[in-house]
Tab-separated table of C-alpha atoms in Angstrom:
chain	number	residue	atom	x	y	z
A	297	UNK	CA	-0.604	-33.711	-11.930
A	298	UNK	CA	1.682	-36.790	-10.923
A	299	UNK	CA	0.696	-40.213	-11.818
A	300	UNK	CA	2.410	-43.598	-10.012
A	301	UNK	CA	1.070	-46.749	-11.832
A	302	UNK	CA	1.975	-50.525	-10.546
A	303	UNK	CA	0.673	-52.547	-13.271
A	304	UNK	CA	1.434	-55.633	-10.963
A	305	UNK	CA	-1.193	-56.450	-8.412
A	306	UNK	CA	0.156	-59.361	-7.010
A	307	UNK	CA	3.527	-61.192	-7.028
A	308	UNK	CA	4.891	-64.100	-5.289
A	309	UNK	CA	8.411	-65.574	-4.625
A	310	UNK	CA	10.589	-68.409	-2.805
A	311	UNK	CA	12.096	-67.300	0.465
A	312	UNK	CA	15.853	-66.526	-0.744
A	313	UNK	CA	15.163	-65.527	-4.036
A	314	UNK	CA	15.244	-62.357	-5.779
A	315	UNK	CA	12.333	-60.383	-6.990
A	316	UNK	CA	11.787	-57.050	-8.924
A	317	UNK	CA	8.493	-54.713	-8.202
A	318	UNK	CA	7.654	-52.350	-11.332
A	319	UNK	CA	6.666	-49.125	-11.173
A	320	UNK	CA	6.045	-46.083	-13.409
A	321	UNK	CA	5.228	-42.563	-13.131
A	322	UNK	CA	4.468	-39.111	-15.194
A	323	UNK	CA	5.737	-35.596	-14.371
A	324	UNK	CA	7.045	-33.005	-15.770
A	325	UNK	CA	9.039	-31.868	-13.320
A	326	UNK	CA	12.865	-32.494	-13.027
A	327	UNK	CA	13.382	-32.439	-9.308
A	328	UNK	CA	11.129	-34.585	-7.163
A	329	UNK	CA	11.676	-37.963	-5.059
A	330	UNK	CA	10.819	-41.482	-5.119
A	331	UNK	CA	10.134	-43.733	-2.768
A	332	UNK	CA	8.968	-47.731	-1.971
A	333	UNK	CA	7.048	-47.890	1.214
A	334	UNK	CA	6.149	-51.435	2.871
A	335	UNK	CA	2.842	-52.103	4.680
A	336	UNK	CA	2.524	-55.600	6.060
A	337	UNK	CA	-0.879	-57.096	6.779
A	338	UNK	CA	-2.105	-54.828	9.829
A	339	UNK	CA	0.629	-53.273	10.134
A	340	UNK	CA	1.317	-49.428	9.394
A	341	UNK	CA	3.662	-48.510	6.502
A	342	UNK	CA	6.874	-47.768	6.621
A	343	UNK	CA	9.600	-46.751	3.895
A	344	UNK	CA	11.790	-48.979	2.786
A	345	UNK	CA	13.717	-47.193	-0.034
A	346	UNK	CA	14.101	-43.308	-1.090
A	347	UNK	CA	15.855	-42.006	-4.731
A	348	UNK	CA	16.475	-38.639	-5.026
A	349	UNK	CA	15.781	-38.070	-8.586
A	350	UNK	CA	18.883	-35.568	-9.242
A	351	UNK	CA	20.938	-38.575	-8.648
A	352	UNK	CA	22.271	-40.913	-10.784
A	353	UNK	CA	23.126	-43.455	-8.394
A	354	UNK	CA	20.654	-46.176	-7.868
A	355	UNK	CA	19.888	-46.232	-4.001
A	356	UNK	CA	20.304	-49.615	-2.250
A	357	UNK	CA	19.542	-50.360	1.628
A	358	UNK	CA	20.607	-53.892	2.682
A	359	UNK	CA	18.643	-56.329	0.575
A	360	UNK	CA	16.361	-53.905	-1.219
A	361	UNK	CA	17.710	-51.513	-3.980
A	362	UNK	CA	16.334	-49.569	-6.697
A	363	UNK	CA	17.003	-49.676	-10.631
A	364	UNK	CA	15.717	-45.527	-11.493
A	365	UNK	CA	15.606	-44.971	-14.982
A	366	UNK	CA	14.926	-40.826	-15.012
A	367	UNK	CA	14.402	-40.969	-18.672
A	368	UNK	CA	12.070	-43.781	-18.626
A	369	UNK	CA	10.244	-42.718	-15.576
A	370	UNK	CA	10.449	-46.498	-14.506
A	371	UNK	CA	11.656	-47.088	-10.704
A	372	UNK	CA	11.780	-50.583	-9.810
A	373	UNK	CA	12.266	-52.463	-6.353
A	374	UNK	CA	14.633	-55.270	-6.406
A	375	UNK	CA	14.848	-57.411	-2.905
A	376	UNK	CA	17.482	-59.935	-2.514
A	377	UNK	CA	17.388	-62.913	-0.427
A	378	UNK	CA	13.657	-62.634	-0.083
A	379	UNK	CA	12.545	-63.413	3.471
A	380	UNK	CA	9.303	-64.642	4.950
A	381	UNK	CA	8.789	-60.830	6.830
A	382	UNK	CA	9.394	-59.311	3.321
A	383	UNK	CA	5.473	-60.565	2.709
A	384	UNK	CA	3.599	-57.537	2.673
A	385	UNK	CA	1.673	-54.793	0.226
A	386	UNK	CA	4.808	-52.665	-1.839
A	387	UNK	CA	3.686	-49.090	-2.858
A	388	UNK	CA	5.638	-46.784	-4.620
A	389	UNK	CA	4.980	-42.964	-4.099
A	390	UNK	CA	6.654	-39.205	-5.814
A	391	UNK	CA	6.750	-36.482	-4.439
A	392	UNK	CA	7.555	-33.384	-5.788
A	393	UNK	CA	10.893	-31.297	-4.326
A	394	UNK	CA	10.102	-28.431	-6.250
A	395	UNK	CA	8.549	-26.209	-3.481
A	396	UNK	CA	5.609	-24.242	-3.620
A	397	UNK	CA	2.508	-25.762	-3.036
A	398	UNK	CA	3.986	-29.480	-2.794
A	399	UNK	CA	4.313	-29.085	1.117
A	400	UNK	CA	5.818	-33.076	0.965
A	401	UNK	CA	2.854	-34.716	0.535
A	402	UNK	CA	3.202	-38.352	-1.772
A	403	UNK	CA	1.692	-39.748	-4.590
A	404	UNK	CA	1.344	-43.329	-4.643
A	405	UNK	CA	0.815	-46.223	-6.687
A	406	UNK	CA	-1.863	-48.595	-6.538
A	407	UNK	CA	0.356	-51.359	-4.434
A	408	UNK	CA	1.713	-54.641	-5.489
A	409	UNK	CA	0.754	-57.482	-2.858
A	410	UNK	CA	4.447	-59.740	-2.160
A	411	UNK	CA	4.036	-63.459	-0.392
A	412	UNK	CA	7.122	-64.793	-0.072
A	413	UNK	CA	6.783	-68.167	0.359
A	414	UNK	CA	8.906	-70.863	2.496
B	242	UNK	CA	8.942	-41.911	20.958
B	243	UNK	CA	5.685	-43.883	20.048
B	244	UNK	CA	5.527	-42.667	16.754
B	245	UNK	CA	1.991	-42.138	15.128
B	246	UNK	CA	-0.797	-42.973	16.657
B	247	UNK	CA	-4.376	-43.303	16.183
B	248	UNK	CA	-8.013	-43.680	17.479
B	249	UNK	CA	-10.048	-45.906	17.197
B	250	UNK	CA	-8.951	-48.481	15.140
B	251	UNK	CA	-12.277	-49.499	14.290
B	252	UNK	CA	-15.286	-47.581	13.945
B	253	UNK	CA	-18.799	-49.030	12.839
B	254	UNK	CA	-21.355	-47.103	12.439
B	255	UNK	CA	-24.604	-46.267	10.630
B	256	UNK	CA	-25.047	-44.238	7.406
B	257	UNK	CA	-25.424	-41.056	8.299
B	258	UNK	CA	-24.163	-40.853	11.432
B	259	UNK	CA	-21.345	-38.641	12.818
B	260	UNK	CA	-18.009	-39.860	13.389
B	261	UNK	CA	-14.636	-38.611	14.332
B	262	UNK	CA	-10.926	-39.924	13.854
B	263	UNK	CA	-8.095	-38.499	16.099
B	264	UNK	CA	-4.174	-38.355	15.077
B	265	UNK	CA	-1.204	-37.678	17.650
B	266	UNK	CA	1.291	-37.388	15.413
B	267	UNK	CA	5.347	-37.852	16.125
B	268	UNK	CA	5.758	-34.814	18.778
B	269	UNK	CA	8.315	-32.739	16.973
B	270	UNK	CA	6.714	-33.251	13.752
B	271	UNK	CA	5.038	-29.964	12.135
B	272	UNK	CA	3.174	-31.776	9.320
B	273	UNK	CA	0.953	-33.599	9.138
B	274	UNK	CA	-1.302	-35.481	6.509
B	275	UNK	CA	-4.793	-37.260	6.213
B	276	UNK	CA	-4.416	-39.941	3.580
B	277	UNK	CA	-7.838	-42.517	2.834
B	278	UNK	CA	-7.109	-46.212	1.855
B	279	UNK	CA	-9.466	-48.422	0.101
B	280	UNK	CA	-9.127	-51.987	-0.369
B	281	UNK	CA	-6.566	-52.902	-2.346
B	282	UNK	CA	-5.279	-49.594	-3.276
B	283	UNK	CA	-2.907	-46.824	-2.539
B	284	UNK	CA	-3.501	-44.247	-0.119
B	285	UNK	CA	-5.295	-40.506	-1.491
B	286	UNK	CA	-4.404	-37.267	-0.014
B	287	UNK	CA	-7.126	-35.624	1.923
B	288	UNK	CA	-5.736	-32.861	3.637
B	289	UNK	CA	-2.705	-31.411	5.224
B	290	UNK	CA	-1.557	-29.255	7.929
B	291	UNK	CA	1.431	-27.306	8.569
B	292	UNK	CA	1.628	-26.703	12.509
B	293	UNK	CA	-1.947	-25.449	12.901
B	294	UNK	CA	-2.548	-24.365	9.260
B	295	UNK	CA	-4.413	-26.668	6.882
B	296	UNK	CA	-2.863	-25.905	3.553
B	297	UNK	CA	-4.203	-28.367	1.012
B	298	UNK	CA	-7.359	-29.801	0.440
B	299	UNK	CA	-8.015	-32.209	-2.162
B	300	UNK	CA	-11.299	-32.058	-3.937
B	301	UNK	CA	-11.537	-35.832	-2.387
B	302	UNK	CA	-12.308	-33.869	0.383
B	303	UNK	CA	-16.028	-33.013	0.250
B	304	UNK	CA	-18.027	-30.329	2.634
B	305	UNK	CA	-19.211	-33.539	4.849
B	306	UNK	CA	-15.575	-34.097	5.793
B	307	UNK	CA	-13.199	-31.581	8.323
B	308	UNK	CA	-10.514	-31.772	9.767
B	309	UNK	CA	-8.804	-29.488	12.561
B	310	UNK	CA	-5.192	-29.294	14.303
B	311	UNK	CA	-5.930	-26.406	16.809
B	312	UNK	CA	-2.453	-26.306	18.698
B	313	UNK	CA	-0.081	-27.504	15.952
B	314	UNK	CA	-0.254	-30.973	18.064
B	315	UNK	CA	-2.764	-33.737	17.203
B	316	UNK	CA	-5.794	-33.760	14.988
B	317	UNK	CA	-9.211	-34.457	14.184
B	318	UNK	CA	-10.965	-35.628	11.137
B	319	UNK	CA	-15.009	-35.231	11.196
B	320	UNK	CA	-17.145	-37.025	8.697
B	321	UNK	CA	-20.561	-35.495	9.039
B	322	UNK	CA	-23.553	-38.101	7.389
B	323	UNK	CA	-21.545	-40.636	6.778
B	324	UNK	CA	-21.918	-42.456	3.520
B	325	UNK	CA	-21.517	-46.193	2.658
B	326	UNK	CA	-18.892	-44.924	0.220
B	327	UNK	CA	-17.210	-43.384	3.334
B	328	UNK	CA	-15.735	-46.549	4.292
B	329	UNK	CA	-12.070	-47.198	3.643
B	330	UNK	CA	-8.833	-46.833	6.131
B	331	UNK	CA	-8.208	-43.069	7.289
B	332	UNK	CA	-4.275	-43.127	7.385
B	333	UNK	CA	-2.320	-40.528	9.505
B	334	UNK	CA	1.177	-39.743	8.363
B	335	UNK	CA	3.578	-36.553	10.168
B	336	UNK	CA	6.941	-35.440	8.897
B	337	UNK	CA	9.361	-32.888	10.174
B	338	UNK	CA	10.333	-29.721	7.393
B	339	UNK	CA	10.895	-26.126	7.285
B	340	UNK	CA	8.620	-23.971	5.184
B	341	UNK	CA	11.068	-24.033	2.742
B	342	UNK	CA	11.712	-27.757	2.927
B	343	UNK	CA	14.960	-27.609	4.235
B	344	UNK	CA	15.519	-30.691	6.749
B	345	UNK	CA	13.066	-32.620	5.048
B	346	UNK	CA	14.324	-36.421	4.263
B	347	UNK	CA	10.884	-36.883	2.291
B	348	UNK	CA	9.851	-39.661	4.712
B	349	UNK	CA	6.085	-40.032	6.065
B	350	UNK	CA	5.645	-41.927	9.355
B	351	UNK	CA	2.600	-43.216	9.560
B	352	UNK	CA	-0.010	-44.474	11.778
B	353	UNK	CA	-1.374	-47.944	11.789
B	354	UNK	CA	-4.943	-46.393	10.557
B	355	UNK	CA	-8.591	-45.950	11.995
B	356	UNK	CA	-10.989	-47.984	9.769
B	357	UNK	CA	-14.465	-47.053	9.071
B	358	UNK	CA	-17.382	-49.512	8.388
B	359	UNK	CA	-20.296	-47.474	7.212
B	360	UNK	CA	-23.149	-50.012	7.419
């Protein structure tokens, strides 16, 4: 079985500053995904990142990118320019691409509560 | 497209009382997932359907809960006898994939969540 861990509950930054989630997970499989989803306060979640784990490039969408060490099992968040509608609860989820029984459902972390602050 | 939706929001009730948690998922979407939420953690699979099959359970999922997609569209979850440990968000996600995968970005769309207050 797959295991996410976020061994940071809560984090907090200045608007405009930079700030790095961590995140870790075990498998033993070699083709799966990962993913950061956002879910602001009352709000529903929505992805904000996805790494294909065959590839070596680390993903990056605007302001948020990734830094996926396969070896390490460590996938971190990194947001740039942090802005006051980046505060929200950060989870990061697997999922398994190997078929079978998978059927796309996620994994996640236990969430790391971001306030950016102005 | 409204995406996800859910109903009701909120739902107080009683322990041991009856209550029931609807999902219209994305409209071309063929999966879809039950996920619970407690405070200050991350989502748990429940239960998941392709079209009008449920496929996966998770033992999370004890004989007091059900849930049903009868036409492949939305879906129900049923907690019978509702417990005080019961109470937590009940998250709706839907995704779009082939039995094989194939299409599949990977990406859950969720819904903003019904939550229970067991009392």
């Amino acid at each position: 079985a797959q295991t996410v861990t976020q061994s940071q509950p809560e984090m907090s930054v200045q608007e405009a500053e930079t700030v790095t989630l961590s995140c870790t997970y075990d498998t033993s499989e070699n083709n799966y995904y990962l993913f950061w989803y956002k879910q602001p306060p009352s709000r529903q979640m929505i992805l904000v990142i996805r790494q294909e784990a065959y590839k070596q490039q680390n993903a990056t969408e605007n302001r948020f990118s990734v830094n996926f060490q396969k070896a390490a099992k460590s996938f971190s968040l990194k947001i740039s320019d942090s802005q006051l509608g980046d505060t929200a609860m950060y989870f990061c989820a697997f999922r398994s691409n190997a078929g079978g029984t998978s059927y796309g459902k996620l994994t996640f972390g236990q969430g790391t509560i971001l306030t950016v602050h102005p | 497209d409204t995406g996800v939706s859910q109903d009701p929001r909120h739902k107080i009730t009683k322990r041991g009382q009856n209550v029931t948690f609807r999902c219209d998922p994305i409209s071309e979407h063929n999966r879809l997932y039950w996920y619970r939420q407690t405070l200050g953690q991350g989502p748990e699979f429940l239960t998941y359907f392709q079209n009008e099959a449920q496929l996966e359970k998770s033992r999370l999922l004890s004989d007091r809960f059900s849930a049903e997609r009868p036409k492949g569209s939305f879906s129900t979850l049923e907690i019978q006898r509702t417990e005080q440990g019961d109470s937590a968000m009940y998250l709706c996600a839907s995704s779009l994939a082939s039995w094989d995968d194939q299409g599949d970005t990977g990406e859950l769309f969720f819904g903003e969540g019904s939550r229970l207050t067991v009392l």
